[in-house]
CSV table of C-alpha atoms in Angstrom, one decimal:
chain,number,residue,atom,x,y,z
A,144,UNK,CA,203.4,187.3,139.2
A,145,UNK,CA,202.5,183.6,139.1
A,146,UNK,CA,198.7,184.4,139.3
A,147,UNK,CA,199.2,186.6,136.2
A,148,UNK,CA,200.9,183.7,134.3
A,149,UNK,CA,198.1,181.3,135.3
A,150,UNK,CA,195.6,183.8,134.1
A,151,UNK,CA,197.4,184.1,130.8
A,152,UNK,CA,197.4,180.3,130.4
A,153,UNK,CA,193.6,180.1,131.2
A,154,UNK,CA,192.7,182.9,128.8
A,155,UNK,CA,194.8,181.5,125.9
A,156,UNK,CA,193.5,178.0,126.6
A,157,UNK,CA,189.9,179.3,126.7
A,158,UNK,CA,190.2,181.3,123.5
A,159,UNK,CA,191.9,178.5,121.6
A,160,UNK,CA,189.3,176.1,123.1
A,161,UNK,CA,186.5,178.1,121.6
A,162,UNK,CA,188.2,178.2,118.2
A,163,UNK,CA,189.1,174.5,118.2
A,164,UNK,CA,185.5,173.5,119.2
A,165,UNK,CA,184.2,175.6,116.3
A,166,UNK,CA,186.6,173.6,114.0
A,167,UNK,CA,185.1,170.5,115.5
A,168,UNK,CA,188.4,169.3,116.9
A,169,UNK,CA,189.1,167.8,120.4
A,170,UNK,CA,189.7,170.6,122.9
A,171,UNK,CA,192.8,168.9,124.2
A,172,UNK,CA,194.5,170.2,121.0
A,173,UNK,CA,193.7,173.8,122.2
A,174,UNK,CA,195.4,173.1,125.5
A,175,UNK,CA,198.6,171.8,123.9
A,176,UNK,CA,198.6,174.7,121.4
A,177,UNK,CA,198.1,177.2,124.3
A,178,UNK,CA,201.1,175.8,126.1
A,179,UNK,CA,203.3,176.0,123.0
A,180,UNK,CA,202.2,179.6,122.3
A,181,UNK,CA,202.6,181.1,125.8
A,182,UNK,CA,205.6,178.9,126.7
A,183,UNK,CA,209.3,179.5,126.1
A,184,UNK,CA,209.1,178.1,122.5
A,185,UNK,CA,207.0,180.9,121.1
A,186,UNK,CA,205.9,184.0,123.0
A,187,UNK,CA,207.8,183.2,126.3
A,188,UNK,CA,205.0,184.7,128.5
A,189,UNK,CA,205.6,182.1,131.2
A,190,UNK,CA,208.7,182.5,133.4
A,191,UNK,CA,207.8,180.3,136.3
A,192,UNK,CA,207.9,177.0,134.4
A,193,UNK,CA,208.6,174.9,137.6
A,194,UNK,CA,205.5,176.1,139.3
A,195,UNK,CA,203.4,175.6,136.2
A,196,UNK,CA,204.8,172.1,135.8
A,197,UNK,CA,203.8,171.3,139.4
A,198,UNK,CA,200.3,172.7,138.9
A,199,UNK,CA,200.0,170.6,135.7
A,200,UNK,CA,201.0,167.5,137.5
A,201,UNK,CA,198.4,168.2,140.2
A,202,UNK,CA,195.8,168.8,137.5
A,203,UNK,CA,196.7,165.4,135.9
A,204,UNK,CA,196.3,163.7,139.2
A,205,UNK,CA,192.9,165.3,139.8
A,206,UNK,CA,191.8,164.3,136.2
A,207,UNK,CA,192.8,160.7,136.7
A,208,UNK,CA,191.0,160.7,140.1
A,209,UNK,CA,187.8,162.0,138.3
A,210,UNK,CA,188.2,159.3,135.7
A,211,UNK,CA,188.4,156.7,138.4
A,212,UNK,CA,185.3,158.0,140.1
A,213,UNK,CA,183.3,158.0,136.8
A,214,UNK,CA,184.5,154.6,135.7
A,215,UNK,CA,181.9,151.9,135.7
A,216,UNK,CA,183.8,148.6,136.3
A,217,UNK,CA,180.7,146.5,135.6
A,218,UNK,CA,180.7,147.8,132.0
A,219,UNK,CA,184.4,147.1,131.7
A,220,UNK,CA,183.9,143.5,132.9
A,221,UNK,CA,181.9,142.8,129.8
A,222,UNK,CA,184.8,143.7,127.5
A,223,UNK,CA,187.5,142.4,130.0
A,224,UNK,CA,189.0,139.6,127.9
A,225,UNK,CA,189.0,141.8,124.7
A,226,UNK,CA,190.6,144.7,126.6
A,227,UNK,CA,193.2,142.5,128.4
A,228,UNK,CA,194.2,140.6,125.2
A,229,UNK,CA,194.0,143.7,123.0
A,230,UNK,CA,196.0,145.8,125.5
A,231,UNK,CA,198.7,143.2,126.0
A,232,UNK,CA,199.1,142.5,122.3
A,233,UNK,CA,199.1,146.2,121.4
A,234,UNK,CA,201.7,147.0,124.1
A,235,UNK,CA,203.8,144.0,123.2
A,236,UNK,CA,203.8,144.7,119.5
A,237,UNK,CA,204.4,148.5,119.8
A,238,UNK,CA,207.2,147.8,122.3
A,239,UNK,CA,208.9,145.4,120.0
A,240,UNK,CA,208.6,147.9,117.1
A,241,UNK,CA,210.0,150.8,119.1
A,242,UNK,CA,212.8,148.6,120.6
A,243,UNK,CA,213.7,147.3,117.1
A,244,UNK,CA,213.7,150.7,115.5
A,245,UNK,CA,215.8,152.1,118.3
A,246,UNK,CA,218.3,149.3,117.9
A,247,UNK,CA,218.6,150.2,114.2
A,248,UNK,CA,219.7,153.6,115.3
A,249,UNK,CA,222.3,152.0,117.6
A,250,UNK,CA,220.7,152.8,120.9
A,251,UNK,CA,221.7,150.5,123.8
A,252,UNK,CA,219.2,148.2,125.4
A,253,UNK,CA,218.2,150.6,128.1
A,254,UNK,CA,217.6,153.5,125.7
A,255,UNK,CA,215.8,151.2,123.3
A,256,UNK,CA,213.6,149.9,126.1
A,257,UNK,CA,212.6,153.4,127.1
A,258,UNK,CA,211.8,154.2,123.5
A,259,UNK,CA,209.8,151.0,123.1
A,260,UNK,CA,207.7,151.9,126.2
A,261,UNK,CA,207.2,155.5,125.1
A,262,UNK,CA,205.8,154.2,121.8
A,263,UNK,CA,203.7,151.4,123.4
A,264,UNK,CA,201.8,153.4,125.9
A,265,UNK,CA,199.1,156.0,125.0
A,266,UNK,CA,197.7,158.6,127.3
A,267,UNK,CA,194.7,157.5,129.3
A,268,UNK,CA,193.7,161.1,129.9
A,269,UNK,CA,193.8,161.9,126.1
A,270,UNK,CA,191.6,158.9,125.3
A,271,UNK,CA,189.1,159.6,128.0
A,272,UNK,CA,189.0,163.3,127.1
A,273,UNK,CA,188.4,162.6,123.4
A,274,UNK,CA,185.8,159.8,124.0
A,275,UNK,CA,184.1,162.0,126.6
A,276,UNK,CA,183.8,164.9,124.2
A,277,UNK,CA,182.2,162.7,121.7
A,278,UNK,CA,179.9,161.1,124.3
A,279,UNK,CA,181.3,157.7,123.3
A,280,UNK,CA,182.5,156.4,126.7
A,281,UNK,CA,179.4,154.1,127.1
A,282,UNK,CA,179.6,152.7,123.6
A,283,UNK,CA,181.1,149.3,122.9
A,284,UNK,CA,184.2,150.7,121.3
A,285,UNK,CA,184.5,153.3,124.0
A,286,UNK,CA,184.4,150.6,126.7
A,287,UNK,CA,187.0,148.5,124.8
A,288,UNK,CA,189.2,151.5,124.4
A,289,UNK,CA,189.0,152.3,128.1
A,290,UNK,CA,189.8,148.7,129.0
A,291,UNK,CA,192.8,148.8,126.7
A,292,UNK,CA,194.2,152.0,128.2
A,293,UNK,CA,193.6,150.7,131.7
A,294,UNK,CA,195.5,147.6,130.7
A,295,UNK,CA,198.3,149.8,129.3
A,296,UNK,CA,198.4,151.7,132.6
A,297,UNK,CA,198.8,148.5,134.6
A,298,UNK,CA,201.6,147.3,132.3
A,299,UNK,CA,203.2,150.8,132.5
A,300,UNK,CA,203.4,150.4,136.3
A,301,UNK,CA,205.2,147.1,135.9
A,302,UNK,CA,207.5,148.5,133.2
A,303,UNK,CA,208.4,151.5,135.4
A,304,UNK,CA,209.1,149.2,138.3
A,305,UNK,CA,211.5,147.1,136.1
A,306,UNK,CA,213.2,150.2,134.7
A,307,UNK,CA,213.4,151.8,138.1
A,308,UNK,CA,215.2,148.9,139.8
A,309,UNK,CA,218.8,149.6,140.5
A,310,UNK,CA,221.8,147.4,140.9
A,311,UNK,CA,225.5,148.3,141.4
A,312,UNK,CA,225.9,149.3,137.8
A,313,UNK,CA,222.7,151.4,137.4
A,314,UNK,CA,219.4,150.4,135.9
A,315,UNK,CA,218.7,146.7,135.9
A,316,UNK,CA,217.0,146.7,132.5
A,317,UNK,CA,220.4,145.9,130.9
A,318,UNK,CA,220.7,142.9,133.2
A,319,UNK,CA,217.1,141.8,132.5
A,320,UNK,CA,217.5,142.1,128.7
A,321,UNK,CA,220.9,140.4,128.5
A,322,UNK,CA,220.1,137.4,130.6
């Protein structure tokens, strides 16, 4: 049963991938559309969502591993300062905007922090996939973009460690933000 569902996913993703490529769009769009179409929101062809979720997490880990293998750190060194500064500024500004907008909607500090971080961090996999499809990973803007998303990933690790810390009352982000 699960093999049939994986086959359905692959066929839909492949067919949509061909169509999306003919429209000169990033193929990652096809994968998202395939998930929406075969998932519970549309056709409902997938019933083992837990297994599919586990497989997708494994695929994400493998893709990040491949990105790590292909990454040329010597090229990133050349744009290091721009990437570090650009990444830190981008994350900081987007976090503040997300946090501020969340507070306008009366979210508490913890909820507003999560929303700020969601808005601040882009997907490394998405950026690498789009740049790779355009053969722009080795260009100057490709290297700067990669440096920025790597900086975002590093900052995301720190953000998750702060949000994940627990005290007697729950998440410590409330304590951090109120002191």
